mmCIF file of C-alpha atoms and ligand atoms in Angstrom:
data_model
loop_
_atom_site.group_PDB
_atom_site.id
_atom_site.type_symbol
_atom_site.label_atom_id
_atom_site.label_comp_id
_atom_site.label_asym_id
_atom_site.label_seq_id
_atom_site.Cartn_x
_atom_site.Cartn_y
_atom_site.Cartn_z
ATOM 1 C CA MET A 1 77.517 128.238 64.920
ATOM 2 C CA ALA A 2 75.317 126.861 67.917
ATOM 3 C CA LEU A 3 76.692 126.576 71.406
ATOM 4 C CA VAL A 4 75.681 123.263 73.050
ATOM 5 C CA LEU A 5 75.906 122.950 76.896
ATOM 6 C CA GLY A 6 76.125 119.414 77.878
ATOM 7 C CA ILE A 7 75.846 118.205 81.699
ATOM 8 C CA ASP A 8 76.825 114.700 82.990
ATOM 9 C CA THR A 9 75.939 113.604 86.587
ATOM 10 C CA SER A 10 75.720 109.983 85.768
ATOM 11 C CA CYS A 11 78.077 108.681 88.748
ATOM 12 C CA ASP A 12 80.447 110.876 90.862
ATOM 13 C CA ASP A 13 81.878 113.716 88.996
ATOM 14 C CA THR A 14 79.692 116.980 87.749
ATOM 15 C CA GLY A 15 80.550 117.614 84.624
ATOM 16 C CA ILE A 16 79.234 120.585 82.500
ATOM 17 C CA GLY A 17 80.946 121.373 79.181
ATOM 18 C CA LEU A 18 80.069 123.795 76.167
ATOM 19 C CA VAL A 19 80.848 123.050 72.395
ATOM 20 C CA ARG A 20 80.664 125.026 68.914
ATOM 21 C CA GLY A 21 80.414 122.338 66.020
ATOM 22 C CA SER A 22 83.330 119.595 67.620
ATOM 23 C CA GLU A 23 85.368 122.356 69.249
ATOM 24 C CA VAL A 24 85.194 121.910 73.056
ATOM 25 C CA VAL A 25 85.146 125.485 74.675
ATOM 26 C CA ALA A 26 84.707 124.216 78.395
ATOM 27 C CA ASN A 27 84.836 121.225 80.282
ATOM 28 C CA VAL A 28 84.499 121.526 84.445
ATOM 29 C CA VAL A 29 84.455 118.838 86.174
ATOM 30 C CA ALA A 30 83.932 118.769 89.940
ATOM 31 C CA SER A 31 85.397 115.712 91.014
ATOM 32 C CA GLN A 32 83.755 114.055 94.137
ATOM 33 C CA THR A 33 86.489 111.292 94.660
ATOM 34 C CA SER A 34 87.922 112.878 98.486
ATOM 35 C CA LEU A 35 84.697 112.310 99.352
ATOM 36 C CA HIS A 36 83.839 108.804 98.384
ATOM 37 C CA ASN A 37 87.761 107.636 98.859
ATOM 38 C CA ARG A 38 87.392 106.411 102.671
ATOM 39 C CA PHE A 39 84.512 104.292 101.612
ATOM 40 C CA GLY A 40 86.252 102.611 98.421
ATOM 41 C CA GLY A 41 83.423 103.517 96.193
ATOM 42 C CA VAL A 42 80.956 105.598 95.388
ATOM 43 C CA VAL A 43 78.485 106.496 98.018
ATOM 44 C CA PRO A 44 75.165 107.091 95.717
ATOM 45 C CA GLU A 45 73.177 109.154 98.384
ATOM 46 C CA GLN A 46 76.171 111.141 98.673
ATOM 47 C CA ALA A 47 76.966 111.416 95.541
ATOM 48 C CA SER A 48 73.640 113.055 94.601
ATOM 49 C CA ARG A 49 73.689 115.636 97.306
ATOM 50 C CA GLU A 50 76.983 117.109 95.954
ATOM 51 C CA HIS A 51 76.075 117.458 92.672
ATOM 52 C CA LEU A 52 73.238 119.573 94.083
ATOM 53 C CA ASN A 53 75.683 121.253 95.871
ATOM 54 C CA VAL A 54 78.495 122.122 93.247
ATOM 55 C CA MET A 55 76.100 122.360 90.089
ATOM 56 C CA ASP A 56 75.650 126.232 90.023
ATOM 57 C CA ALA A 57 79.538 126.646 90.507
ATOM 58 C CA VAL A 58 80.019 124.553 88.219
ATOM 59 C CA LEU A 59 78.472 126.172 85.680
ATOM 60 C CA ASP A 60 79.418 129.406 86.333
ATOM 61 C CA LYS A 61 83.087 128.226 85.813
ATOM 62 C CA ALA A 62 82.014 126.269 82.655
ATOM 63 C CA LEU A 63 80.454 129.670 81.358
ATOM 64 C CA ALA A 64 83.676 131.372 82.534
ATOM 65 C CA GLN A 65 85.674 129.420 80.691
ATOM 66 C CA ALA A 66 83.837 129.527 77.299
ATOM 67 C CA THR A 67 83.471 133.640 77.787
ATOM 68 C CA ALA A 68 80.140 133.159 77.118
ATOM 69 C CA THR A 69 76.617 133.931 79.356
ATOM 70 C CA LEU A 70 73.579 131.740 79.526
ATOM 71 C CA ASP A 71 72.683 134.307 76.755
ATOM 72 C CA ASP A 72 74.915 132.800 74.113
ATOM 73 C CA VAL A 73 73.688 128.987 74.557
ATOM 74 C CA ASP A 74 71.536 127.994 72.004
ATOM 75 C CA ALA A 75 70.800 124.367 73.328
ATOM 76 C CA VAL A 76 71.162 122.448 76.437
ATOM 77 C CA ALA A 77 71.307 118.181 76.621
ATOM 78 C CA ALA A 78 72.318 116.359 79.815
ATOM 79 C CA THR A 79 72.973 112.234 80.428
ATOM 80 C CA TYR A 80 69.754 110.383 81.225
ATOM 81 C CA GLY A 81 71.134 107.254 81.798
ATOM 82 C CA PRO A 82 72.261 104.602 82.629
ATOM 83 C CA GLY A 83 74.220 105.514 85.833
ATOM 84 C CA LEU A 84 73.046 106.437 89.353
ATOM 85 C CA VAL A 85 69.521 107.163 89.331
ATOM 86 C CA GLY A 86 69.755 109.801 92.166
ATOM 87 C CA ALA A 87 72.657 111.175 90.727
ATOM 88 C CA LEU A 88 71.033 111.238 86.899
ATOM 89 C CA LEU A 89 68.015 113.132 87.865
ATOM 90 C CA VAL A 90 70.172 115.855 89.790
ATOM 91 C CA GLY A 91 71.711 116.535 86.033
ATOM 92 C CA LEU A 92 68.628 115.701 84.015
ATOM 93 C CA THR A 93 66.122 118.057 86.340
ATOM 94 C CA TYR A 94 68.903 120.893 86.065
ATOM 95 C CA GLY A 95 69.634 120.863 82.646
ATOM 96 C CA ARG A 96 65.387 120.448 81.938
ATOM 97 C CA ALA A 97 64.981 123.441 84.026
ATOM 98 C CA LEU A 98 67.730 125.231 82.690
ATOM 99 C CA ALA A 99 66.187 124.887 78.845
ATOM 100 C CA TRP A 100 62.873 125.396 79.848
ATOM 101 C CA SER A 101 63.423 128.582 82.075
ATOM 102 C CA ARG A 102 65.246 129.973 78.712
ATOM 103 C CA GLY A 103 63.064 128.849 75.659
ATOM 104 C CA LEU A 104 65.838 126.326 74.584
ATOM 105 C CA PRO A 105 65.833 122.968 73.043
ATOM 106 C CA PHE A 106 66.494 119.924 75.609
ATOM 107 C CA LEU A 107 68.156 116.951 74.632
ATOM 108 C CA PRO A 108 68.544 114.128 76.827
ATOM 109 C CA ILE A 109 71.389 112.218 76.095
ATOM 110 C CA HIS A 110 72.752 108.518 76.262
ATOM 111 C CA HIS A 111 76.038 108.105 78.643
ATOM 112 C CA LEU A 112 77.624 105.636 76.444
ATOM 113 C CA GLU A 113 77.072 107.676 73.237
ATOM 114 C CA GLY A 114 78.457 110.605 74.970
ATOM 115 C CA HIS A 115 82.002 108.705 75.588
ATOM 116 C CA ILE A 116 81.758 107.723 71.281
ATOM 117 C CA ALA A 117 81.025 111.076 70.651
ATOM 118 C CA SER A 118 84.020 112.335 73.042
ATOM 119 C CA THR A 119 86.032 111.390 70.441
ATOM 120 C CA LEU A 120 85.422 113.930 67.832
ATOM 121 C CA ALA A 121 87.345 116.352 70.152
ATOM 122 C CA SER A 122 90.154 114.606 68.832
ATOM 123 C CA GLY A 123 89.476 115.231 64.931
ATOM 124 C CA GLU A 124 87.588 113.947 62.429
ATOM 125 C CA VAL A 125 86.468 110.516 63.035
ATOM 126 C CA GLN A 126 83.691 109.383 60.600
ATOM 127 C CA PRO A 127 81.069 105.876 60.655
ATOM 128 C CA PRO A 128 81.666 103.101 60.072
ATOM 129 C CA PHE A 129 83.832 102.285 62.686
ATOM 130 C CA LEU A 130 84.158 99.616 65.697
ATOM 131 C CA CYS A 131 83.822 101.310 68.847
ATOM 132 C CA LEU A 132 85.561 99.968 72.502
ATOM 133 C CA ILE A 133 83.712 101.367 75.741
ATOM 134 C CA ALA A 134 85.590 100.619 78.755
ATOM 135 C CA SER A 135 85.301 102.537 81.990
ATOM 136 C CA GLY A 136 84.237 102.036 85.471
ATOM 137 C CA GLY A 137 80.689 100.675 85.177
ATOM 138 C CA HIS A 138 80.689 99.455 81.285
ATOM 139 C CA THR A 139 83.179 97.335 78.857
ATOM 140 C CA SER A 140 81.233 97.069 75.450
ATOM 141 C CA LEU A 141 82.336 96.722 71.659
ATOM 142 C CA PHE A 142 79.924 98.364 69.578
ATOM 143 C CA ASP A 143 79.556 98.471 66.012
ATOM 144 C CA VAL A 144 78.996 101.474 64.433
ATOM 145 C CA PRO A 145 77.754 101.783 61.027
ATOM 146 C CA THR A 146 76.104 105.523 61.043
ATOM 147 C CA TRP A 147 76.018 107.978 63.468
ATOM 148 C CA GLY A 148 73.115 107.210 65.822
ATOM 149 C CA THR A 149 73.184 103.523 64.990
ATOM 150 C CA TYR A 150 74.627 101.133 67.906
ATOM 151 C CA ARG A 151 75.014 97.151 67.509
ATOM 152 C CA GLU A 152 76.306 95.583 70.502
ATOM 153 C CA VAL A 153 78.615 92.841 69.552
ATOM 154 C CA GLY A 154 80.207 92.261 72.776
ATOM 155 C CA ALA A 155 79.881 93.126 76.092
ATOM 156 C CA THR A 156 81.351 92.402 79.387
ATOM 157 C CA ARG A 157 79.855 88.960 81.382
ATOM 158 C CA ASP A 158 81.059 90.456 85.022
ATOM 159 C CA ASP A 159 82.857 93.203 86.196
ATOM 160 C CA ALA A 160 83.764 96.176 83.518
ATOM 161 C CA ALA A 161 87.511 96.909 83.215
ATOM 162 C CA GLY A 162 87.567 99.758 85.155
ATOM 163 C CA GLU A 163 86.142 97.815 87.696
ATOM 164 C CA ALA A 164 88.387 95.437 87.832
ATOM 165 C CA PHE A 165 91.547 97.784 87.845
ATOM 166 C CA ASP A 166 89.592 99.803 90.905
ATOM 167 C CA LYS A 167 88.908 96.161 92.489
ATOM 168 C CA VAL A 168 93.014 94.997 92.342
ATOM 169 C CA ALA A 169 93.931 98.440 92.807
ATOM 170 C CA ARG A 170 92.188 98.214 96.344
ATOM 171 C CA LEU A 171 93.832 95.006 96.842
ATOM 172 C CA LEU A 172 97.047 96.328 96.396
ATOM 173 C CA GLY A 173 96.037 99.411 98.761
ATOM 174 C CA LEU A 174 95.869 102.087 96.229
ATOM 175 C CA PRO A 175 93.627 104.662 96.555
ATOM 176 C CA TYR A 176 89.907 104.765 94.571
ATOM 177 C CA PRO A 177 89.830 105.547 91.519
ATOM 178 C CA GLY A 178 92.640 102.694 90.967
ATOM 179 C CA GLY A 179 93.104 102.886 87.377
ATOM 180 C CA PRO A 180 95.178 105.857 87.463
ATOM 181 C CA ALA A 181 97.297 104.530 90.433
ATOM 182 C CA LEU A 182 97.636 101.214 89.492
ATOM 183 C CA SER A 183 98.681 102.440 85.949
ATOM 184 C CA HIS A 184 101.323 104.680 87.698
ATOM 185 C CA LEU A 185 102.420 101.701 89.967
ATOM 186 C CA ALA A 186 103.306 99.093 86.970
ATOM 187 C CA GLU A 187 105.035 101.333 85.523
ATOM 188 C CA GLY A 188 108.156 100.525 87.571
ATOM 189 C CA GLY A 189 106.963 96.201 87.106
ATOM 190 C CA SER A 190 107.290 93.551 84.516
ATOM 191 C CA PRO A 191 104.107 92.397 82.874
ATOM 192 C CA GLU A 192 105.550 89.167 82.252
ATOM 193 C CA ALA A 193 106.238 88.687 86.207
ATOM 194 C CA PHE A 194 103.258 86.848 86.639
ATOM 195 C CA ASP A 195 101.212 84.402 84.339
ATOM 196 C CA LEU A 196 97.911 85.355 84.503
ATOM 197 C CA PRO A 197 94.386 83.809 82.843
ATOM 198 C CA ARG A 198 93.281 85.234 79.527
ATOM 199 C CA PRO A 199 89.408 84.622 80.395
ATOM 200 C CA LEU A 200 87.178 83.325 77.091
ATOM 201 C CA ARG A 201 90.245 82.934 75.038
ATOM 202 C CA ASN A 202 88.819 80.421 73.270
ATOM 203 C CA GLN A 203 85.059 81.780 72.823
ATOM 204 C CA ARG A 204 83.644 82.309 69.173
ATOM 205 C CA GLY A 205 82.319 85.698 70.209
ATOM 206 C CA PHE A 206 83.471 88.767 71.276
ATOM 207 C CA ASP A 207 82.485 88.966 75.316
ATOM 208 C CA PHE A 208 84.798 90.059 77.951
ATOM 209 C CA SER A 209 85.423 88.813 81.601
ATOM 210 C CA PHE A 210 87.321 90.188 84.384
ATOM 211 C CA SER A 211 86.245 89.046 87.349
ATOM 212 C CA GLY A 212 88.470 85.736 87.476
ATOM 213 C CA LEU A 213 91.147 88.101 86.700
ATOM 214 C CA LYS A 214 90.633 89.668 90.082
ATOM 215 C CA THR A 215 90.496 86.326 91.945
ATOM 216 C CA ALA A 216 93.522 85.286 90.608
ATOM 217 C CA ILE A 217 95.478 88.208 91.962
ATOM 218 C CA VAL A 218 93.498 87.585 95.456
ATOM 219 C CA THR A 219 94.965 83.981 94.808
ATOM 220 C CA LEU A 220 98.520 85.155 93.834
ATOM 221 C CA LEU A 221 98.794 87.533 96.682
ATOM 222 C CA GLN A 222 97.549 84.974 99.502
ATOM 223 C CA GLN A 223 100.344 82.611 97.716
ATOM 224 C CA THR A 224 103.064 84.604 97.353
ATOM 225 C CA SER A 225 103.336 87.176 99.832
ATOM 226 C CA ASP A 226 106.417 88.317 98.727
ATOM 227 C CA ALA A 227 104.969 89.390 95.338
ATOM 228 C CA ASP A 228 106.146 92.786 94.377
ATOM 229 C CA PRO A 229 103.447 95.018 93.844
ATOM 230 C CA ALA A 230 104.713 96.971 90.944
ATOM 231 C CA ASP A 231 104.935 93.224 89.287
ATOM 232 C CA VAL A 232 101.761 92.283 90.113
ATOM 233 C CA ALA A 233 100.111 95.833 89.029
ATOM 234 C CA ALA A 234 101.912 95.390 85.486
ATOM 235 C CA SER A 235 101.102 91.604 85.020
ATOM 236 C CA PHE A 236 97.271 92.541 85.871
ATOM 237 C CA GLU A 237 97.446 95.630 83.665
ATOM 238 C CA GLU A 238 99.090 93.616 80.709
ATOM 239 C CA ALA A 239 96.030 90.575 80.966
ATOM 240 C CA VAL A 240 93.085 93.529 81.209
ATOM 241 C CA THR A 241 94.769 95.002 78.207
ATOM 242 C CA ASP A 242 95.637 91.847 76.191
ATOM 243 C CA SER A 243 91.952 90.559 76.542
ATOM 244 C CA LEU A 244 90.900 93.811 75.323
ATOM 245 C CA VAL A 245 93.146 94.017 72.346
ATOM 246 C CA THR A 246 92.562 90.632 71.135
ATOM 247 C CA THR A 247 88.504 90.428 71.531
ATOM 248 C CA THR A 248 88.490 93.694 69.583
ATOM 249 C CA ARG A 249 91.046 92.805 66.732
ATOM 250 C CA ARG A 250 89.085 89.514 66.269
ATOM 251 C CA ALA A 251 85.775 91.699 66.377
ATOM 252 C CA ALA A 252 87.237 93.971 63.600
ATOM 253 C CA GLU A 253 88.288 91.319 61.747
ATOM 254 C CA ALA A 254 84.975 89.839 61.782
ATOM 255 C CA THR A 255 83.302 93.314 61.339
ATOM 256 C CA GLY A 256 85.685 94.358 58.388
ATOM 257 C CA ARG A 257 85.923 97.446 60.445
ATOM 258 C CA GLU A 258 89.024 99.644 59.577
ATOM 259 C CA ARG A 259 88.522 102.118 62.133
ATOM 260 C CA LEU A 260 88.447 101.762 65.756
ATOM 261 C CA VAL A 261 87.246 104.253 68.349
ATOM 262 C CA VAL A 262 88.566 103.611 72.181
ATOM 263 C CA ALA A 263 86.337 105.558 74.830
ATOM 264 C CA GLY A 264 85.682 105.589 78.373
ATOM 265 C CA GLY A 265 88.165 106.117 81.555
ATOM 266 C CA VAL A 266 90.169 102.856 80.490
ATOM 267 C CA ALA A 267 91.113 104.443 77.449
ATOM 268 C CA ALA A 268 93.071 106.890 79.595
ATOM 269 C CA ASN A 269 95.577 103.922 80.004
ATOM 270 C CA ARG A 270 98.536 104.359 78.498
ATOM 271 C CA ARG A 271 99.549 100.867 77.721
ATOM 272 C CA LEU A 272 96.196 100.264 76.376
ATOM 273 C CA ARG A 273 96.795 103.137 73.916
ATOM 274 C CA ALA A 274 100.127 102.088 72.971
ATOM 275 C CA ARG A 275 98.666 98.080 72.463
ATOM 276 C CA PHE A 276 96.290 99.504 70.023
ATOM 277 C CA GLN A 277 98.877 101.750 68.098
ATOM 278 C CA ASN A 278 100.435 98.548 67.099
ATOM 279 C CA GLU A 279 97.113 96.908 65.018
ATOM 280 C CA ARG A 280 96.364 97.341 61.650
ATOM 281 C CA PHE A 281 93.257 99.424 61.922
ATOM 282 C CA LYS A 282 93.226 103.068 62.341
ATOM 283 C CA VAL A 283 92.499 104.265 65.836
ATOM 284 C CA TYR A 284 90.987 107.098 67.179
ATOM 285 C CA VAL A 285 90.696 108.081 71.233
ATOM 286 C CA PRO A 286 89.618 111.428 72.946
ATOM 287 C CA PRO A 287 91.983 114.047 74.156
ATOM 288 C CA LEU A 288 92.761 112.767 77.961
ATOM 289 C CA GLU A 289 90.785 115.021 79.852
ATOM 290 C CA LEU A 290 87.773 113.406 77.928
ATOM 291 C CA THR A 291 88.173 109.703 78.649
ATOM 292 C CA THR A 292 86.872 109.979 81.912
ATOM 293 C CA ASP A 293 82.863 111.373 82.711
ATOM 294 C CA ASN A 294 82.725 115.056 81.221
ATOM 295 C CA GLY A 295 80.132 117.243 80.059
ATOM 296 C CA ALA A 296 81.578 118.110 77.316
ATOM 297 C CA MET A 297 81.015 114.658 75.517
ATOM 298 C CA ILE A 298 77.508 114.767 76.145
ATOM 299 C CA ALA A 299 77.431 118.570 74.612
ATOM 300 C CA LEU A 300 79.366 116.853 71.528
ATOM 301 C CA ALA A 301 76.671 113.982 71.589
ATOM 302 C CA ALA A 302 74.041 116.746 71.442
ATOM 303 C CA GLN A 303 75.548 118.381 68.494
ATOM 304 C CA LEU A 304 75.870 114.828 66.589
ATOM 305 C CA ARG A 305 71.933 114.202 67.594
ATOM 306 C CA LEU A 306 71.020 118.031 66.695
ATOM 307 C CA ASP A 307 72.767 117.536 62.963
ATOM 308 C CA LEU A 308 71.009 114.307 62.595
ATOM 309 C CA GLY A 309 67.843 116.237 63.160
ATOM 310 C CA THR A 310 66.598 115.169 66.724
ATOM 311 C CA THR A 311 64.430 118.076 68.534
ATOM 312 C CA SER A 312 63.763 118.797 71.967
ATOM 313 C CA ASP A 313 62.632 115.630 74.355
ATOM 314 C CA TRP A 314 61.034 116.796 77.803
ATOM 315 C CA THR A 315 59.591 113.411 78.692
ATOM 316 C CA VAL A 316 62.233 111.127 79.445
ATOM 317 C CA ASP A 317 63.382 110.144 83.323
ATOM 318 C CA ALA A 318 66.345 108.995 84.448
ATOM 319 C CA GLN A 319 67.257 105.667 83.697
ATOM 320 C CA PRO A 320 69.782 103.606 85.920
ATOM 321 C CA TYR A 321 69.711 100.711 83.311
ATOM 322 C CA LEU A 322 69.427 101.504 79.692
ATOM 323 C CA PRO A 323 70.474 99.453 76.534
ATOM 324 C CA LEU A 324 72.257 101.611 74.155
ATOM 325 C CA ALA A 325 71.539 100.579 70.677
ATOM 326 C CA SER A 326 67.542 100.024 71.330
ATOM 327 C CA THR A 327 67.440 103.986 72.622
ATOM 328 C CA SER A 328 69.401 105.874 70.280
ATOM 329 C CA ASP A 329 67.866 105.102 66.909
ATOM 330 C CA PRO A 330 64.137 104.613 67.162
ATOM 331 C CA SER A 331 63.666 103.798 63.343
ATOM 332 C CA ALA A 332 66.288 100.860 63.769
ATOM 333 C CA PRO A 333 65.223 97.369 63.488
ATOM 334 C CA PRO A 334 65.090 95.539 66.586
ATOM 335 C CA GLU A 335 67.848 94.914 68.526
ATOM 336 C CA ARG A 336 68.124 90.827 67.636
ATOM 337 C CA ASP A 337 67.879 91.314 63.985
ATOM 338 C CA ARG A 338 70.354 94.093 64.449
ATOM 339 C CA LEU A 339 72.957 91.412 66.307
ATOM 340 C CA GLN A 340 72.549 88.569 63.410
ATOM 341 C CA PRO A 341 75.278 90.001 61.219
ATOM 342 C CA VAL A 342 78.011 89.083 63.492
ATOM 343 C CA GLY A 343 76.886 86.088 65.183
ATOM 344 C CA ASN A 344 77.480 84.151 68.487
ATOM 345 C CA ILE A 345 76.813 87.385 70.418
ATOM 346 C CA SER A 346 75.825 87.409 74.132
ATOM 347 C CA THR A 347 72.744 89.400 75.304
ATOM 348 C CA GLN A 348 73.604 89.058 78.750
ATOM 349 C CA ASN A 349 74.977 91.928 80.313
ATOM 350 C CA PRO A 350 74.752 92.346 84.372
ATOM 351 C CA LYS A 351 75.760 96.314 84.203
ATOM 352 C CA GLY A 352 72.350 97.585 82.402
ATOM 353 C CA LEU A 353 73.807 98.164 78.987
HETATM 354 O O1 KG4 B 1 84.385 106.610 82.291
HETATM 355 P P1 KG4 B 1 84.381 106.736 83.465
HETATM 356 O O2 KG4 B 1 84.756 108.094 83.608
HETATM 357 O O3 KG4 B 1 83.268 106.716 84.350
HETATM 358 C C1 KG4 B 1 82.173 105.728 83.884
HETATM 359 O O4 KG4 B 1 81.561 105.568 83.196
HETATM 360 O O5 KG4 B 1 82.470 104.506 84.798
HETATM 361 O O6 KG4 B 1 85.616 105.840 84.000
HETATM 362 C C2 KG4 B 1 86.247 105.510 85.191
HETATM 363 C C3 KG4 B 1 86.995 104.132 85.240
HETATM 364 C C4 KG4 B 1 87.527 103.912 86.462
HETATM 365 O O7 KG4 B 1 87.077 102.252 87.036
HETATM 366 C C5 KG4 B 1 88.714 104.170 86.468
HETATM 367 O O8 KG4 B 1 89.553 103.484 87.594
HETATM 368 C C6 KG4 B 1 89.303 104.085 85.514
HETATM 369 O O9 KG4 B 1 87.796 104.432 84.328
HETATM 370 N N1 KG4 B 1 90.673 104.667 84.459
HETATM 371 C C7 KG4 B 1 91.540 104.230 84.483
HETATM 372 C C8 KG4 B 1 92.802 104.925 84.141
HETATM 373 N N2 KG4 B 1 92.229 106.100 84.207
HETATM 374 C C9 KG4 B 1 90.751 105.960 84.727
HETATM 375 N N3 KG4 B 1 91.724 102.520 84.124
HETATM 376 C C10 KG4 B 1 92.985 102.164 83.872
HETATM 377 N N4 KG4 B 1 94.198 103.037 83.570
HETATM 378 C C11 KG4 B 1 94.086 104.639 83.719
HETATM 379 N N5 KG4 B 1 94.975 105.327 83.080
HETATM 380 ZN ZN1 ZN B 2 81.517 106.902 81.826
#
């Protein structure tokens, strides 16, 4: 079976992974968290430089993990968007040069298709399914009737879910990225301690909104100076998971999908995973180490693309803003037509999806 190498440098993690079919044989991620921590967020220029610094070492480590050499690699893939353009360019150029110099096929991969494909590492998941992607840069619901066809049925109108976790964690004095730290703190608090808003509760569509929730926490902290941080964290986590689960449930009912894939960094959240287990649809989540950005998920998506008959593409450029639906299936009908069946869907998307 072919050995596929995948690279992701869309943000602040340098990820290189290797897969054979749906088996992940290597997954190495060099995190830049300590570099950006003191700024409270990712500094794009620093991220690009650091990707360049560590790329060779990450590749060597991934090959060693797979007990392979470059001679064993059959295809190379890299994320081409969306993401930070300078960071994307490093991985894309590196991957393309590697493939070209060794006469291998090269596949540019959409970052979100990588997140969706990451679930393949947990076992067999077959379309049709609904997919919730919740990460630091994206929060969207996709209907996936077949591999390679992605219809966005809902998206955040403001902050992504992970972004909300990061911002509220910062308000609570927790380090970046805030999701894991806030979630850990929430374990000692009560989810019912504070009654926080559930934005868009009465909408007909399937969008999300999290910026009001962040404002509610700012107000809460100003008005209740003795609020237990663990209670604040637990109530916030409950509000986010409630919004994600409720809207996803409604979308599943509207589309008739019985399978749900949950991917992206926020899919690591234990409370969210637990809440979804109580729903009537079957839930598929990636292994924990593949929820946040990594190269193996890009290799898994490339394997899918190879199975669909996709061949090399040397022409694409790094794309900071890139909708998934219109790029992944060139033969599919235009986006607007494909969005019709579910109705009342927002096309507004500040995150570039
Ligand atoms: O997918 P990802 O690595 O990067 C993007 O593509 O954005 O997601 C990172 C995001 C961060 O915002 C981080 O705070 C969040 O995922 N995250 C979590 C958890 N682990 C990571 N959010 C909530 N609970 C977690 N356990
Ligand atoms: Zn991501």
